[in-house]
Amino acid sequence: MAKEKLEAKTRWFVYISHFLSAWGDRMWSFGVGIFLVQLEPVSLRLVAIYGFANGGSILLLGAIVGDWVDKTARLSAAKWTLVIQNMSVCLCSVLVYFVFQYHAEIKEVWPEQGLADLSYAVIIVISIIGNLASEGRKIAVERDWVVVICGQDKDLLASMTSFLRTIDLTTLILAPVVTGQIIAFTVIGYGALFIAAWNLVSVVIEYIFVLKVYEKVPALRAVKNKDRKAVDKGPSDKESPLMDEGEEQITVNEDLEAASSPPQQIKQTQNLDETSLKTEQAIKTLTPSDEPEDTNCSGNCASCLRKVFKSFIILYRGWSTYMKYNVAFAGLGLSMLYMTVLGFDNITTGYAISQGVSESILGFLMAAGAIVGILGTIVYPRMRKRIGLERTGLFGILSQILILTLCVAAVWAPGSPFDLLYDSRVPKGEIITSNQCENMSIIITNQTLNNSTGTNRTNLGYQVSSDFNLANQSAVCNGTEEGTSTGPGSYISISLLMGGIIGARFGLWIADLTITQLFLEAVVERERGIVNGVQSSLNQCADMIKFLMVIVAPDPEVFGILILISFAFICLGWLFYAKYSRSARGHLFHFEKVAACFDSKKALPVIDITKTETESIRSR
């Protein structure tokens, strides 16, 4: 009985620590998009640069972080990733506050806003460091500690995995709502300080719980034994500088089987965790193994470069392995779904704010999108059982396309800023004074003009001149009173856009779960690592291309072009999946059955009721 209480207490230490970490991550991921778009409200370029740099850093440095976690003692890896993650967010949030507070002064320090641009770059770099540390913490705790804590108890592993996923989904819904209210009803700089304070308090509590879990579970003090060859050749763990004090010299077998559980989502999550660990072995089989080991500087540099470009190596050398499976076309379809601005990321956040959507409403919209996506995961297993796995994928992507037609309609709906000739009407860099705006009211999101003082006090925490710069900014000639701040003339366009994005989450999650299960069922065990590695690289590259498109066309007036391109890529994804479905099932739709219903020449079979009744009486 005491043992059961101890195990329950230890599990709750893990749950609370994970909740605090996930909540902080969700708050920052939602807040950083708002902060960046408010720093440069006339363009989405700064937000796109952040997304592109963050995706590129994970693509290039993710393998190095994972390798470092594998080679580092468990407690050291958990502590360092925890501290770096939270302290990076704290430092970044404080820097955001000071940039907002002294924004006008910072812009004037160096020519051409040099210091302001440097501040933006520092914010992005520190944020990326925090994101890499967050990835390292997930690898260290969620994919290693949890398995060791559960030992050989598969039911316990399934239970903990399910509960951790529930925590993730809960924070995905609630954290944007809370963060949106804080930013909307206070000065935005104070919102950044709140996030900094949360992470500062959170790191202390998480650190204490991590230590308690480490003390309660002796197996966590065991030496990792993933690369026996390295252990045999290398120095002993007792001599390793990464060894924590008191860490025992215990060798345990960590090759545990994935837990099986009736819920489909838990099953797939554990299988994906298992296959992701095999990617490390897969890359070794694709890279030359006959190269002599070199311990000098050049050998270390070559090894580091191989890790940096590991994703591209997997993509290049594993392409033939990937494409030999019929399910590869379904995977290509999935990667096309990443090449879209029609999702709840920082790009959508920035565009919505530029169209007059408040941070408060935006938080609720993101929560609604998460709830619709969760409904998709609930419907998925029932739909798969009734109509089959391949048809479920067809339905998922097709329903996503149908709902996203609302987003296409939003491009030309009332209130849309879509205007390909805006650059010729308002030249970039031109200063428009109040005397030139006789029949024009300038739309400035979240700004309140103060005519008595000649300045504009914004919720950013700084002042801007009333003779503001109209570079890339929307202007509407509606003859409203001069000096007043308005939103767009109509909210129909942004409402259609957000409604389409929210509704499309249902089909998106169904398609994602379907294609994930197709890969799990079709790919042989020895090739799961490399195939999933190729798929992950394709998804990440498509996501980076999306951010690159926004960098090239960052203005809200041309966002409609990005919507149309995104819709086209999603349709292309459906075509890729349809090609796989046809090759797997032999047909796409039962057109012959549909044609038979409308063929009047074919008479329906006539049943002789009298004869049937007579035969029934005789049988009795």
Coordinates of C-alpha atoms in Angstrom, one line a residue, residues 111-345:
P111 CA 20.8 55.5 -38.1
E112 CA 18.1 53.6 -39.9
Q113 CA 16.7 52.1 -36.7
G114 CA 19.8 50.0 -36.3
L115 CA 19.5 49.5 -32.5
A116 CA 15.8 48.6 -32.9
D117 CA 16.7 45.9 -35.5
L118 CA 19.4 44.6 -33.3
S119 CA 16.9 44.4 -30.4
Y120 CA 14.5 42.4 -32.6
A121 CA 17.3 40.0 -33.6
V122 CA 18.4 39.4 -30.0
I123 CA 14.7 38.7 -29.0
I124 CA 14.5 36.1 -31.8
V125 CA 17.8 34.5 -31.0
I126 CA 17.1 34.2 -27.3
S127 CA 13.6 32.8 -28.0
I128 CA 15.1 30.2 -30.4
I129 CA 17.5 29.1 -27.6
G130 CA 14.6 28.6 -25.3
N131 CA 12.7 26.6 -27.9
L132 CA 15.7 24.3 -28.4
A133 CA 16.0 23.8 -24.7
S134 CA 12.3 23.0 -24.6
E135 CA 12.8 20.3 -27.2
G136 CA 15.7 18.9 -25.2
R137 CA 13.5 18.8 -22.1
K138 CA 10.8 16.9 -23.9
I139 CA 13.3 14.3 -25.1
A140 CA 14.9 14.0 -21.6
V141 CA 11.8 13.8 -19.5
E142 CA 8.8 12.7 -21.6
R143 CA 10.7 10.1 -23.7
D144 CA 13.2 8.8 -21.2
W145 CA 12.2 9.6 -17.6
V146 CA 8.6 8.4 -18.0
V147 CA 9.7 5.1 -19.5
V148 CA 12.2 4.5 -16.8
I149 CA 9.7 5.5 -14.1
C150 CA 7.1 3.0 -15.4
G151 CA 9.6 0.2 -15.8
Q152 CA 8.0 -2.9 -17.3
D153 CA 4.5 -1.8 -16.3
K154 CA 2.9 -1.2 -19.7
D155 CA -0.5 -0.2 -18.2
L156 CA 1.2 2.4 -16.1
L157 CA 3.1 3.7 -19.2
A158 CA -0.1 4.0 -21.2
S159 CA -1.9 5.8 -18.3
M160 CA 0.9 8.3 -17.8
T161 CA 1.2 8.9 -21.6
S162 CA -2.5 9.5 -21.8
F163 CA -2.5 11.9 -18.9
L164 CA 0.4 13.9 -20.2
R165 CA -1.3 14.2 -23.6
T166 CA -4.4 15.4 -21.7
I167 CA -2.3 18.1 -20.0
D168 CA -0.9 19.2 -23.4
L169 CA -4.4 19.6 -24.9
T170 CA -5.7 21.4 -21.8
T171 CA -2.9 24.0 -21.9
L172 CA -3.4 24.3 -25.7
I173 CA -7.0 25.4 -25.0
L174 CA -6.6 27.5 -21.9
A175 CA -3.2 29.2 -22.0
P176 CA -3.9 31.3 -25.1
V177 CA -7.2 32.5 -23.5
V178 CA -5.6 33.6 -20.3
T179 CA -2.6 35.2 -22.1
G180 CA -4.9 37.0 -24.5
Q181 CA -7.0 38.5 -21.6
I182 CA -3.8 39.7 -19.8
I183 CA -2.4 41.4 -22.9
A184 CA -5.7 42.8 -24.0
F185 CA -6.7 44.4 -20.7
T186 CA -3.2 45.7 -19.7
V187 CA -0.3 47.4 -21.4
I188 CA 1.3 44.8 -23.7
G189 CA 4.7 45.3 -21.9
Y190 CA 3.1 44.2 -18.6
G191 CA 1.9 41.1 -20.4
A192 CA 5.5 40.3 -21.2
L193 CA 6.5 40.9 -17.6
F194 CA 3.7 38.5 -16.4
I195 CA 5.1 35.7 -18.7
A196 CA 8.6 36.4 -17.3
A197 CA 7.3 36.2 -13.7
W198 CA 5.4 32.9 -14.5
N199 CA 8.6 31.3 -15.9
L200 CA 10.7 32.6 -13.0
V201 CA 8.4 31.0 -10.4
S202 CA 7.8 28.0 -12.5
V203 CA 11.5 27.1 -12.9
V204 CA 11.9 26.8 -9.1
I205 CA 8.8 24.6 -8.6
E206 CA 9.7 22.4 -11.6
Y207 CA 13.3 22.1 -10.4
I208 CA 12.2 20.9 -7.0
F209 CA 9.8 18.3 -8.4
V210 CA 12.4 17.0 -10.8
L211 CA 14.8 16.5 -7.9
K212 CA 12.1 14.7 -5.9
V213 CA 11.3 12.4 -8.8
Y214 CA 15.0 11.6 -9.3
E215 CA 15.3 10.8 -5.6
K216 CA 12.2 8.6 -5.5
V217 CA 13.0 6.5 -8.6
P218 CA 16.4 4.7 -8.2
A219 CA 16.3 3.5 -11.8
L220 CA 16.8 7.1 -13.0
R221 CA 20.3 7.1 -11.4
A222 CA 21.3 4.3 -13.7
V223 CA 23.9 4.9 -16.4
K224 CA 22.4 5.2 -19.9
N225 CA 23.5 2.3 -22.1
K226 CA 22.4 3.1 -25.6
D227 CA 25.7 2.8 -27.4
R228 CA 27.6 -0.1 -25.9
K229 CA 30.5 0.4 -28.3
A230 CA 31.1 3.9 -27.1
V231 CA 30.8 2.7 -23.5
D232 CA 33.4 0.1 -24.1
K233 CA 35.8 2.4 -25.8
G234 CA 35.2 5.6 -23.9
P235 CA 36.0 6.5 -20.3
S236 CA 34.0 5.2 -17.5
D237 CA 31.0 7.1 -16.3
K238 CA 32.7 7.7 -13.0
E239 CA 35.3 9.8 -14.8
S240 CA 32.8 11.6 -16.9
P241 CA 32.4 15.3 -16.2
L242 CA 28.7 14.9 -16.9
M243 CA 28.2 12.5 -14.1
D244 CA 26.2 13.8 -11.1
E245 CA 27.3 13.2 -7.6
G246 CA 25.7 10.1 -6.1
E247 CA 24.8 8.7 -9.5
E248 CA 25.1 5.0 -9.2
Q249 CA 26.9 2.7 -11.6
I250 CA 23.9 0.6 -12.6
T251 CA 23.3 -0.8 -16.1
V252 CA 19.7 -1.3 -17.1
N253 CA 18.1 -2.4 -20.3
E254 CA 16.1 0.6 -21.7
D255 CA 14.9 -1.2 -24.8
L256 CA 11.4 -1.4 -23.5
E257 CA 8.5 -2.3 -25.7
A258 CA 5.8 0.4 -26.4
A259 CA 2.8 0.1 -24.2
S260 CA -0.4 -1.1 -25.9
S261 CA -3.7 0.5 -24.9
P262 CA -7.2 0.4 -26.5
P263 CA -7.3 4.2 -27.2
Q264 CA -6.1 4.7 -30.7
Q265 CA -4.4 8.0 -30.0
I266 CA -2.3 6.6 -27.1
K267 CA -1.2 3.7 -29.3
Q268 CA -0.1 5.9 -32.1
T269 CA 1.8 8.3 -29.8
Q270 CA 3.8 5.5 -28.3
N271 CA 4.6 4.0 -31.7
L272 CA 5.8 7.3 -32.9
D273 CA 8.0 7.8 -29.9
E274 CA 9.5 4.3 -30.6
T275 CA 10.1 5.0 -34.3
S276 CA 11.6 8.4 -33.5
L277 CA 14.3 6.7 -31.4
K278 CA 15.1 4.5 -34.4
T279 CA 15.9 7.4 -36.6
E280 CA 19.3 7.7 -34.8
Q281 CA 20.1 4.2 -35.8
A282 CA 18.8 4.7 -39.3
I283 CA 21.1 7.6 -40.1
K284 CA 24.1 5.4 -39.1
T285 CA 23.1 2.9 -41.7
L286 CA 22.9 5.6 -44.4
T287 CA 26.2 7.2 -43.6
P288 CA 29.6 5.7 -44.4
S289 CA 30.6 3.5 -41.5
D290 CA 34.1 2.6 -42.8
E291 CA 35.5 6.0 -42.1
P292 CA 38.3 5.9 -39.5
E293 CA 37.5 7.5 -36.2
D294 CA 39.3 10.8 -35.8
T295 CA 39.6 12.4 -32.4
N296 CA 41.3 15.5 -33.5
C297 CA 39.6 18.9 -34.2
S298 CA 38.9 18.2 -37.9
G299 CA 37.2 14.9 -37.0
N300 CA 35.1 16.6 -34.4
C301 CA 34.1 19.3 -36.8
A302 CA 33.1 16.8 -39.4
S303 CA 31.0 14.9 -36.9
C304 CA 29.3 18.1 -35.9
L305 CA 28.5 19.0 -39.5
R306 CA 27.0 15.6 -40.1
K307 CA 24.7 16.1 -37.1
V308 CA 23.8 19.6 -38.2
F309 CA 22.8 18.5 -41.7
K310 CA 21.4 15.2 -40.5
S311 CA 17.9 15.9 -41.6
F312 CA 19.0 16.7 -45.1
I313 CA 21.2 13.6 -45.2
I314 CA 18.2 11.5 -44.2
L315 CA 16.0 13.2 -46.8
Y316 CA 18.6 12.7 -49.5
R317 CA 19.8 9.2 -48.9
G318 CA 16.5 7.9 -47.5
W319 CA 14.4 9.1 -50.4
S320 CA 14.6 5.9 -52.3
T321 CA 13.6 3.9 -49.3
Y322 CA 10.8 6.3 -48.6
M323 CA 9.4 6.2 -52.1
K324 CA 9.3 2.4 -52.5
Y325 CA 6.2 2.4 -50.2
N326 CA 2.8 3.2 -51.7
V327 CA 2.0 5.1 -48.6
A328 CA 4.7 7.6 -49.6
F329 CA 2.2 9.6 -51.6
A330 CA 0.0 9.8 -48.5
G331 CA 3.0 11.2 -46.7
L332 CA 3.6 13.7 -49.5
G333 CA 0.0 14.8 -49.1
L334 CA 0.6 15.3 -45.4
S335 CA 3.6 17.5 -46.0
M336 CA 1.5 19.7 -48.3
L337 CA -0.8 20.4 -45.4
Y338 CA 2.2 22.1 -43.7
M339 CA 2.7 24.5 -46.5
T340 CA -0.2 26.8 -45.5
V341 CA -0.8 30.1 -43.7
L342 CA -4.3 28.8 -42.9
G343 CA -3.4 27.6 -39.4
F344 CA -3.1 29.0 -35.9
D345 CA 0.5 30.1 -35.9

